[in-house]
Amino acid sequence: AEYMLQAGVWSAIGFPVTSASSRAQFYQYSNWTYQAGVFLSRSSGNLCAVSLPFLWFMPFLQVVNLYFFWMNSIHHFWYNYGLLLLCFFAGLLGGGVYVQGYSRVNADMPLELKEFAIASVAIADSLGILVADILSLYIQSCIYKQNHLDGAVVDCPY
């Protein structure tokens, strides 16, 4: 959800949405704000450990954030730079899931499986990003279609 939000939805938001330069500007600001959240959460990852149930709850919040931004990019019900607060929150969640996930693997896995487990998480992380980036092309094209915009790389399937 995090990478679909970042690559697909944020690239289709701008004030006004019809302006390509406004969309590019929001995309740049949203990603800088997101990276600040990631930096903060990854830097403070060793200060606190989250429970496994809360770690599972964090990706759910990422999906909620994706859904909110997706609907907002179509219906424009909160359409100003105040959205950057939620971009920062997305960064906090993304960085938090990353650092806490690796920390849990490191803490919970037996020593003989730890190296394999960490390598498996790294591969799954990269594959997840790849799939999310491919799907984000379609998400962006569907948002463009809803907003009557040209310039999508792929065609919206519906």
Tab-separated table of N, CA and C in Angstrom:
chain	number	residue	atom	x	y	z
A	1	ALA	N	0.822	-1.196	0.000
A	1	ALA	CA	0.000	0.000	0.000
A	1	ALA	C	0.865	1.258	0.000
A	2	GLU	N	1.951	1.191	0.754
A	2	GLU	CA	2.829	2.355	0.881
A	2	GLU	C	3.389	2.794	-0.474
A	3	TYR	N	3.882	1.865	-1.251
A	3	TYR	CA	4.497	2.224	-2.525
A	3	TYR	C	3.462	2.518	-3.605
A	4	MET	N	2.289	1.914	-3.525
A	4	MET	CA	1.216	2.276	-4.462
A	4	MET	C	0.762	3.704	-4.189
A	5	LEU	N	0.712	4.060	-2.926
A	5	LEU	CA	0.353	5.424	-2.544
A	5	LEU	C	1.378	6.404	-3.085
A	6	GLN	N	2.638	6.103	-2.824
A	6	GLN	CA	3.709	7.008	-3.185
A	6	GLN	C	3.872	7.132	-4.711
A	7	ALA	N	3.880	6.026	-5.410
A	7	ALA	CA	4.157	6.059	-6.847
A	7	ALA	C	2.921	6.313	-7.697
A	8	GLY	N	1.762	5.859	-7.256
A	8	GLY	CA	0.576	5.953	-8.086
A	8	GLY	C	-0.354	7.094	-7.752
A	9	VAL	N	-0.704	7.215	-6.479
A	9	VAL	CA	-1.733	8.190	-6.100
A	9	VAL	C	-1.170	9.596	-5.990
A	10	TRP	N	-0.052	9.742	-5.296
A	10	TRP	CA	0.488	11.090	-5.097
A	10	TRP	C	0.865	11.760	-6.407
A	11	SER	N	1.212	10.992	-7.410
A	11	SER	CA	1.574	11.593	-8.700
A	11	SER	C	0.349	12.129	-9.441
A	12	ALA	N	-0.838	11.836	-8.936
A	12	ALA	CA	-2.072	12.293	-9.583
A	12	ALA	C	-2.795	13.360	-8.762
A	13	ILE	N	-2.096	13.951	-7.802
A	13	ILE	CA	-2.686	15.011	-6.973
A	13	ILE	C	-1.958	16.315	-7.258
A	14	GLY	N	-2.700	17.379	-7.394
A	14	GLY	CA	-2.136	18.710	-7.589
A	14	GLY	C	-3.209	19.746	-7.370
A	15	PHE	N	-2.804	20.967	-7.122
A	15	PHE	CA	-3.749	22.039	-6.826
A	15	PHE	C	-3.515	23.177	-7.806
A	16	PRO	N	-4.213	23.225	-8.942
A	16	PRO	CA	-5.312	22.349	-9.375
A	16	PRO	C	-4.788	21.066	-10.021
A	17	VAL	N	-5.626	20.057	-10.010
A	17	VAL	CA	-5.235	18.748	-10.535
A	17	VAL	C	-4.984	18.790	-12.040
A	18	THR	N	-5.571	19.737	-12.727
A	18	THR	CA	-5.405	19.826	-14.180
A	18	THR	C	-4.029	20.345	-14.591
A	19	SER	N	-3.277	20.871	-13.656
A	19	SER	CA	-1.959	21.427	-13.950
A	19	SER	C	-0.872	20.376	-13.719
A	20	ALA	N	-0.156	20.026	-14.785
A	20	ALA	CA	0.928	19.043	-14.663
A	20	ALA	C	2.013	19.539	-13.716
A	21	SER	N	2.319	20.819	-13.740
A	21	SER	CA	3.352	21.346	-12.842
A	21	SER	C	2.882	21.318	-11.385
A	22	SER	N	1.595	21.523	-11.146
A	22	SER	CA	1.052	21.424	-9.786
A	22	SER	C	1.105	19.987	-9.283
A	23	ARG	N	0.820	19.040	-10.165
A	23	ARG	CA	0.926	17.627	-9.773
A	23	ARG	C	2.374	17.265	-9.469
A	24	ALA	N	3.294	17.752	-10.295
A	24	ALA	CA	4.721	17.476	-10.062
A	24	ALA	C	5.180	18.107	-8.751
A	25	GLN	N	4.696	19.297	-8.459
A	25	GLN	CA	5.087	19.969	-7.220
A	25	GLN	C	4.551	19.215	-6.003
A	26	PHE	N	3.284	18.799	-6.034
A	26	PHE	CA	2.755	18.038	-4.900
A	26	PHE	C	3.504	16.720	-4.751
A	27	TYR	N	3.806	16.078	-5.857
A	27	TYR	CA	4.541	14.812	-5.806
A	27	TYR	C	5.897	15.003	-5.128
A	28	GLN	N	6.575	16.082	-5.474
A	28	GLN	CA	7.873	16.357	-4.860
A	28	GLN	C	7.715	16.645	-3.372
A	29	TYR	N	6.785	17.505	-3.005
A	29	TYR	CA	6.588	17.848	-1.593
A	29	TYR	C	6.127	16.645	-0.780
A	30	SER	N	5.224	15.862	-1.353
A	30	SER	CA	4.722	14.694	-0.615
A	30	SER	C	5.836	13.686	-0.368
A	31	ASN	N	6.717	13.509	-1.334
A	31	ASN	CA	7.804	12.552	-1.154
A	31	ASN	C	8.858	13.060	-0.180
A	32	TRP	N	9.154	14.354	-0.179
A	32	TRP	CA	10.078	14.898	0.816
A	32	TRP	C	9.492	14.745	2.218
A	33	THR	N	8.214	15.026	2.360
A	33	THR	CA	7.554	14.906	3.659
A	33	THR	C	7.518	13.446	4.103
A	34	TYR	N	7.211	12.564	3.171
A	34	TYR	CA	7.211	11.123	3.440
A	34	TYR	C	8.595	10.669	3.909
A	35	GLN	N	9.642	11.105	3.215
A	35	GLN	CA	11.000	10.700	3.575
A	35	GLN	C	11.398	11.221	4.949
A	36	ALA	N	10.901	12.380	5.334
A	36	ALA	CA	11.162	12.883	6.687
A	36	ALA	C	10.531	11.952	7.720
A	37	GLY	N	9.319	11.480	7.458
A	37	GLY	CA	8.672	10.527	8.356
A	37	GLY	C	9.416	9.209	8.425
A	38	VAL	N	9.882	8.724	7.269
A	38	VAL	CA	10.660	7.484	7.222
A	38	VAL	C	11.947	7.642	8.028
A	39	PHE	N	12.640	8.758	7.826
A	39	PHE	CA	13.892	9.000	8.547
A	39	PHE	C	13.662	8.998	10.055
A	40	LEU	N	12.631	9.693	10.492
A	40	LEU	CA	12.342	9.767	11.923
A	40	LEU	C	12.016	8.393	12.498
A	41	SER	N	11.144	7.640	11.824
A	41	SER	CA	10.738	6.342	12.376
A	41	SER	C	11.860	5.311	12.320
A	42	ARG	N	12.661	5.326	11.262
A	42	ARG	CA	13.772	4.374	11.191
A	42	ARG	C	14.883	4.741	12.165
A	43	SER	N	15.086	6.029	12.395
A	43	SER	CA	16.121	6.467	13.325
A	43	SER	C	15.767	6.166	14.766
A	44	SER	N	14.489	6.129	15.067
A	44	SER	CA	14.062	5.883	16.445
A	44	SER	C	13.590	4.452	16.651
A	45	GLY	N	13.843	3.587	15.675
A	45	GLY	CA	13.363	2.206	15.760
A	45	GLY	C	13.904	1.420	16.927
A	46	ASN	N	15.116	1.728	17.367
A	46	ASN	CA	15.692	1.009	18.499
A	46	ASN	C	15.232	1.549	19.842
A	47	LEU	N	14.533	2.670	19.845
A	47	LEU	CA	14.076	3.257	21.102
A	47	LEU	C	12.858	2.538	21.670
A	48	CYS	N	12.072	1.948	20.804
A	48	CYS	CA	10.890	1.220	21.269
A	48	CYS	C	10.639	0.025	20.361
A	49	ALA	N	10.078	-0.988	20.952
A	49	ALA	CA	9.703	-2.186	20.194
A	49	ALA	C	8.189	-2.317	20.255
A	50	VAL	N	7.584	-2.627	19.125
A	50	VAL	CA	6.132	-2.791	19.098
A	50	VAL	C	5.792	-4.277	19.210
A	51	SER	N	4.601	-4.526	19.684
A	51	SER	CA	4.144	-5.910	19.790
A	51	SER	C	3.842	-6.447	18.397
A	52	LEU	N	3.811	-7.757	18.292
A	52	LEU	CA	3.502	-8.374	17.002
A	52	LEU	C	2.107	-7.990	16.510
A	53	PRO	N	1.075	-7.981	17.370
A	53	PRO	CA	-0.240	-7.538	16.877
A	53	PRO	C	-0.226	-6.090	16.363
A	54	PHE	N	0.510	-5.208	17.034
A	54	PHE	CA	0.575	-3.831	16.558
A	54	PHE	C	1.354	-3.739	15.254
A	55	LEU	N	2.388	-4.553	15.120
A	55	LEU	CA	3.143	-4.582	13.866
A	55	LEU	C	2.243	-4.994	12.710
A	56	TRP	N	1.331	-5.934	12.934
A	56	TRP	CA	0.371	-6.333	11.901
A	56	TRP	C	-0.669	-5.246	11.653
A	57	PHE	N	-0.962	-4.439	12.666
A	57	PHE	CA	-1.943	-3.361	12.525
A	57	PHE	C	-1.397	-2.218	11.666
A	58	MET	N	-0.103	-1.993	11.711
A	58	MET	CA	0.502	-0.880	10.972
A	58	MET	C	0.285	-0.984	9.456
A	59	PRO	N	0.460	-2.149	8.817
A	59	PRO	CA	0.153	-2.225	7.382
A	59	PRO	C	-1.332	-2.000	7.085
A	60	PHE	N	-2.193	-2.388	8.015
A	60	PHE	CA	-3.621	-2.095	7.846
A	60	PHE	C	-3.826	-0.581	7.769
A	61	LEU	N	-3.136	0.158	8.627
A	61	LEU	CA	-3.226	1.621	8.574
A	61	LEU	C	-2.683	2.167	7.255
A	62	GLN	N	-1.675	1.505	6.703
A	62	GLN	CA	-1.157	1.912	5.397
A	62	GLN	C	-2.217	1.732	4.310
A	63	VAL	N	-2.978	0.658	4.382
A	63	VAL	CA	-4.043	0.417	3.406
A	63	VAL	C	-5.141	1.467	3.566
A	64	VAL	N	-5.473	1.801	4.803
A	64	VAL	CA	-6.469	2.850	5.046
A	64	VAL	C	-5.982	4.172	4.460
A	65	ASN	N	-4.711	4.484	4.664
A	65	ASN	CA	-4.131	5.714	4.124
A	65	ASN	C	-4.171	5.711	2.595
A	66	LEU	N	-3.846	4.584	1.982
A	66	LEU	CA	-3.930	4.449	0.523
A	66	LEU	C	-5.358	4.710	0.055
A	67	TYR	N	-6.325	4.076	0.691
A	67	TYR	CA	-7.726	4.243	0.302
A	67	TYR	C	-8.153	5.708	0.436
A	68	PHE	N	-7.771	6.341	1.554
A	68	PHE	CA	-8.126	7.749	1.755
A	68	PHE	C	-7.578	8.616	0.627
A	69	PHE	N	-6.275	8.503	0.347
A	69	PHE	CA	-5.666	9.324	-0.691
A	69	PHE	C	-6.261	9.007	-2.062
A	70	TRP	N	-6.537	7.740	-2.332
A	70	TRP	CA	-7.110	7.350	-3.625
A	70	TRP	C	-8.473	8.021	-3.815
A	71	MET	N	-9.333	7.906	-2.795
A	71	MET	CA	-10.661	8.527	-2.892
A	71	MET	C	-10.552	10.042	-2.953
A	72	ASN	N	-9.633	10.600	-2.188
A	72	ASN	CA	-9.448	12.044	-2.185
A	72	ASN	C	-8.929	12.551	-3.528
A	73	SER	N	-8.097	11.755	-4.186
A	73	SER	CA	-7.577	12.169	-5.490
A	73	SER	C	-8.666	12.197	-6.558
A	74	ILE	N	-9.741	11.486	-6.331
A	74	ILE	CA	-10.864	11.459	-7.276
A	74	ILE	C	-11.939	12.475	-6.886
A	75	HIS	N	-12.289	12.515	-5.583
A	75	HIS	CA	-13.422	13.335	-5.125
A	75	HIS	C	-13.025	14.697	-4.559
A	76	HIS	N	-11.749	14.898	-4.255
A	76	HIS	CA	-11.202	16.201	-3.826
A	76	HIS	C	-11.901	16.756	-2.586
A	77	PHE	N	-12.184	15.941	-1.573
A	77	PHE	CA	-12.871	16.440	-0.388
A	77	PHE	C	-11.919	17.113	0.599
A	78	TRP	N	-10.643	16.777	0.605
A	78	TRP	CA	-9.616	17.515	1.359
A	78	TRP	C	-8.492	17.729	0.368
A	79	TYR	N	-8.484	18.861	-0.258
A	79	TYR	CA	-7.594	19.041	-1.393
A	79	TYR	C	-6.751	20.299	-1.228
A	80	ASN	N	-5.765	20.203	-0.336
A	80	ASN	CA	-4.802	21.285	-0.162
A	80	ASN	C	-3.523	20.700	0.433
A	81	TYR	N	-2.560	21.570	0.699
A	81	TYR	CA	-1.268	21.084	1.182
A	81	TYR	C	-1.316	20.551	2.615
A	82	GLY	N	-2.439	20.641	3.267
A	82	GLY	CA	-2.606	19.978	4.560
A	82	GLY	C	-2.455	18.465	4.446
A	83	LEU	N	-2.619	17.945	3.231
A	83	LEU	CA	-2.420	16.509	2.987
A	83	LEU	C	-1.001	16.061	3.304
A	84	LEU	N	-0.063	17.009	3.332
A	84	LEU	CA	1.318	16.645	3.629
A	84	LEU	C	1.457	16.055	5.038
A	85	LEU	N	0.548	16.402	5.935
A	85	LEU	CA	0.564	15.787	7.267
A	85	LEU	C	0.356	14.279	7.164
A	86	LEU	N	-0.559	13.874	6.290
A	86	LEU	CA	-0.794	12.446	6.099
A	86	LEU	C	0.344	11.788	5.321
A	87	CYS	N	1.041	12.556	4.496
A	87	CYS	CA	2.232	12.023	3.816
A	87	CYS	C	3.321	11.727	4.842
A	88	PHE	N	3.473	12.623	5.815
A	88	PHE	CA	4.428	12.401	6.899
A	88	PHE	C	4.033	11.162	7.702
A	89	PHE	N	2.733	11.029	7.986
A	89	PHE	CA	2.217	9.854	8.696
A	89	PHE	C	2.507	8.581	7.902
A	90	ALA	N	2.346	8.631	6.574
A	90	ALA	CA	2.663	7.471	5.733
A	90	ALA	C	4.133	7.103	5.870
A	91	GLY	N	5.000	8.100	5.939
A	91	GLY	CA	6.424	7.845	6.136
A	91	GLY	C	6.716	7.232	7.492
A	92	LEU	N	6.048	7.739	8.525
A	92	LEU	CA	6.214	7.150	9.860
A	92	LEU	C	5.808	5.680	9.858
A	93	LEU	N	4.678	5.398	9.221
A	93	LEU	CA	4.212	4.006	9.155
A	93	LEU	C	5.164	3.140	8.344
A	94	GLY	N	5.566	3.618	7.171
A	94	GLY	CA	6.439	2.835	6.305
A	94	GLY	C	7.774	2.535	6.962
A	95	GLY	N	8.397	3.555	7.524
A	95	GLY	CA	9.667	3.347	8.209
A	95	GLY	C	9.519	2.489	9.444
A	96	GLY	N	8.396	2.684	10.138
A	96	GLY	CA	8.142	1.894	11.341
A	96	GLY	C	7.948	0.419	11.038
A	97	VAL	N	7.172	0.116	10.021
A	97	VAL	CA	6.959	-1.282	9.634
A	97	VAL	C	8.286	-1.914	9.226
A	98	TYR	N	9.091	-1.169	8.490
A	98	TYR	CA	10.375	-1.686	8.013
A	98	TYR	C	11.296	-2.014	9.189
A	99	VAL	N	11.550	-1.036	10.035
A	99	VAL	CA	12.514	-1.246	11.117
A	99	VAL	C	11.973	-2.217	12.165
A	100	GLN	N	10.702	-2.128	12.466
A	100	GLN	CA	10.140	-3.031	13.465
A	100	GLN	C	10.033	-4.458	12.935
A	101	GLY	N	9.764	-4.598	11.640
A	101	GLY	CA	9.717	-5.936	11.044
A	101	GLY	C	11.064	-6.638	11.124
A	102	TYR	N	12.104	-5.939	10.725
A	102	TYR	CA	13.443	-6.529	10.818
A	102	TYR	C	13.850	-6.769	12.270
A	103	SER	N	13.478	-5.854	13.144
A	103	SER	CA	13.807	-6.038	14.562
A	103	SER	C	13.114	-7.264	15.137
A	104	ARG	N	11.853	-7.475	14.737
A	104	ARG	CA	11.129	-8.657	15.236
A	104	ARG	C	11.757	-9.944	14.709
A	105	VAL	N	12.152	-9.963	13.449
A	105	VAL	CA	12.812	-11.146	12.897
A	105	VAL	C	14.101	-11.409	13.661
A	106	ASN	N	14.867	-10.359	13.895
A	106	ASN	CA	16.126	-10.505	14.608
A	106	ASN	C	15.904	-11.011	16.032
A	107	ALA	N	14.878	-10.525	16.691
A	107	ALA	CA	14.626	-10.901	18.081
A	107	ALA	C	13.926	-12.250	18.219
A	108	ASP	N	13.069	-12.599	17.261
A	108	ASP	CA	12.196	-13.766	17.433
A	108	ASP	C	12.706	-15.042	16.783
A	109	MET	N	13.588	-14.934	15.821
A	109	MET	CA	14.025	-16.135	15.098
A	109	MET	C	15.179	-16.817	15.831
A	110	PRO	N	15.189	-18.152	15.801
A	110	PRO	CA	16.342	-18.867	16.370
A	110	PRO	C	17.611	-18.515	15.582
A	111	LEU	N	18.729	-18.560	16.253
A	111	LEU	CA	19.998	-18.149	15.656
A	111	LEU	C	20.293	-18.872	14.348
A	112	GLU	N	19.998	-20.154	14.278
A	112	GLU	CA	20.311	-20.925	13.070
A	112	GLU	C	19.428	-20.551	11.875
A	113	LEU	N	18.319	-19.871	12.105
A	113	LEU	CA	17.426	-19.465	11.016
A	113	LEU	C	17.450	-17.961	10.744
A	114	LYS	N	18.134	-17.219	11.572
A	114	LYS	CA	18.080	-15.756	11.499
A	114	LYS	C	18.574	-15.210	10.153
A	115	GLU	N	19.710	-15.688	9.678
A	115	GLU	CA	20.256	-15.186	8.416
A	115	GLU	C	19.313	-15.482	7.254
A	116	PHE	N	18.777	-16.693	7.212
A	116	PHE	CA	17.824	-17.062	6.159
A	116	PHE	C	16.562	-16.210	6.254
A	117	ALA	N	16.076	-15.996	7.470
A	117	ALA	CA	14.847	-15.222	7.662
A	117	ALA	C	15.036	-13.773	7.211
A	118	ILE	N	16.156	-13.185	7.561
A	118	ILE	CA	16.399	-11.800	7.167
A	118	ILE	C	16.546	-11.686	5.646
A	119	ALA	N	17.234	-12.644	5.031
A	119	ALA	CA	17.357	-12.650	3.567
A	119	ALA	C	15.983	-12.819	2.910
A	120	SER	N	15.157	-13.678	3.483
A	120	SER	CA	13.803	-13.889	2.938
A	120	SER	C	12.964	-12.623	3.036
A	121	VAL	N	13.070	-11.919	4.155
A	121	VAL	CA	12.329	-10.665	4.322
A	121	VAL	C	12.809	-9.633	3.312
A	122	ALA	N	14.111	-9.576	3.074
A	122	ALA	CA	14.664	-8.612	2.117
A	122	ALA	C	14.160	-8.890	0.702
A	123	ILE	N	14.119	-10.161	0.323
A	123	ILE	CA	13.623	-10.520	-1.014
A	123	ILE	C	12.133	-10.216	-1.128
A	124	ALA	N	11.370	-10.576	-0.094
A	124	ALA	CA	9.931	-10.309	-0.112
A	124	ALA	C	9.661	-8.806	-0.177
A	125	ASP	N	10.453	-8.025	0.538
A	125	ASP	CA	10.312	-6.576	0.523
A	125	ASP	C	10.525	-6.034	-0.892
A	126	SER	N	11.579	-6.470	-1.546
A	126	SER	CA	11.877	-6.000	-2.905
A	126	SER	C	10.814	-6.436	-3.905
A	127	LEU	N	10.353	-7.668	-3.800
A	127	LEU	CA	9.294	-8.136	-4.703
A	127	LEU	C	7.993	-7.384	-4.459
A	128	GLY	N	7.698	-7.103	-3.203
A	128	GLY	CA	6.501	-6.330	-2.879
A	128	GLY	C	6.551	-4.934	-3.471
A	129	ILE	N	7.717	-4.311	-3.411
A	129	ILE	CA	7.880	-2.978	-3.996
A	129	ILE	C	7.687	-3.034	-5.509
A	130	LEU	N	8.247	-4.048	-6.144
A	130	LEU	CA	8.103	-4.196	-7.594
A	130	LEU	C	6.631	-4.347	-7.994
A	131	VAL	N	5.909	-5.224	-7.316
A	131	VAL	CA	4.488	-5.435	-7.618
A	131	VAL	C	3.700	-4.151	-7.357
A	132	ALA	N	3.988	-3.484	-6.257
A	132	ALA	CA	3.280	-2.244	-5.935
A	132	ALA	C	3.535	-1.169	-6.982
A	133	ASP	N	4.761	-1.063	-7.456
A	133	ASP	CA	5.064	-0.055	-8.469
A	133	ASP	C	4.367	-0.351	-9.797
A	134	ILE	N	4.266	-1.622	-10.156
A	134	ILE	CA	3.536	-1.976	-11.377
A	134	ILE	C	2.051	-1.649	-11.213
A	135	LEU	N	1.472	-2.030	-10.092
A	135	LEU	CA	0.058	-1.728	-9.845
A	135	LEU	C	-0.191	-0.226	-9.778
A	136	SER	N	0.789	0.525	-9.286
A	136	SER	CA	0.605	1.974	-9.170
A	136	SER	C	0.441	2.637	-10.533
A	137	LEU	N	1.031	2.061	-11.565
A	137	LEU	CA	0.822	2.604	-12.915
A	137	LEU	C	-0.656	2.557	-13.288
A	138	TYR	N	-1.325	1.469	-12.934
A	138	TYR	CA	-2.748	1.329	-13.241
A	138	TYR	C	-3.607	2.208	-12.333
A	139	ILE	N	-3.214	2.300	-11.082
A	139	ILE	CA	-3.942	3.187	-10.169
A	139	ILE	C	-3.871	4.622	-10.689
A	140	GLN	N	-2.669	5.061	-11.045
A	140	GLN	CA	-2.503	6.412	-11.563
A	140	GLN	C	-3.343	6.626	-12.822
A	141	SER	N	-3.347	5.646	-13.723
A	141	SER	CA	-4.110	5.824	-14.963
A	141	SER	C	-5.610	5.907	-14.687
A	142	CYS	N	-6.086	5.173	-13.712
A	142	CYS	CA	-7.517	5.237	-13.375
A	142	CYS	C	-7.865	6.570	-12.717
A	143	ILE	N	-6.966	7.081	-11.880
A	143	ILE	CA	-7.197	8.408	-11.286
A	143	ILE	C	-7.168	9.472	-12.377
A	144	TYR	N	-6.209	9.369	-13.292
A	144	TYR	CA	-6.166	10.306	-14.415
A	144	TYR	C	-7.469	10.257	-15.201
A	145	LYS	N	-7.958	9.053	-15.442
A	145	LYS	CA	-9.202	8.899	-16.201
A	145	LYS	C	-10.366	9.567	-15.465
A	146	GLN	N	-10.450	9.365	-14.155
A	146	GLN	CA	-11.532	9.970	-13.362
A	146	GLN	C	-11.450	11.497	-13.371
A	147	ASN	N	-10.237	12.024	-13.440
A	147	ASN	CA	-10.045	13.471	-13.431
A	147	ASN	C	-9.925	14.067	-14.839
A	148	HIS	N	-10.156	13.225	-15.860
A	148	HIS	CA	-10.099	13.659	-17.266
A	148	HIS	C	-8.732	14.248	-17.625
A	149	LEU	N	-7.683	13.527	-17.249
A	149	LEU	CA	-6.315	13.955	-17.515
A	149	LEU	C	-5.660	13.041	-18.521
A	150	ASP	N	-4.763	13.580	-19.309
A	150	ASP	CA	-3.955	12.797	-20.229
A	150	ASP	C	-2.582	12.571	-19.615
A	151	GLY	N	-1.855	11.624	-20.186
A	151	GLY	CA	-0.473	11.438	-19.787
A	151	GLY	C	-0.163	10.175	-19.028
A	152	ALA	N	-1.145	9.315	-18.790
A	152	ALA	CA	-0.878	8.066	-18.095
A	152	ALA	C	-0.076	7.133	-19.015
A	153	VAL	N	0.800	6.358	-18.422
A	153	VAL	CA	1.668	5.455	-19.185
A	153	VAL	C	0.906	4.221	-19.665
A	154	VAL	N	-0.050	3.754	-18.882
A	154	VAL	CA	-0.860	2.589	-19.230
A	154	VAL	C	-2.322	2.995	-19.265
A	155	ASP	N	-3.173	2.131	-19.794
A	155	ASP	CA	-4.604	2.408	-19.848
A	155	ASP	C	-5.301	1.819	-18.631
A	156	CYS	N	-6.235	2.587	-18.087
A	156	CYS	CA	-7.032	2.110	-16.964
A	156	CYS	C	-7.879	0.922	-17.439
A	157	PRO	N	-7.852	-0.201	-16.711
A	157	PRO	CA	-8.568	-1.383	-17.185
A	157	PRO	C	-10.087	-1.308	-17.057
A	158	TYR	N	-10.626	-0.291	-16.409
A	158	TYR	CA	-12.095	-0.183	-16.334
A	158	TYR	C	-12.578	1.138	-16.835
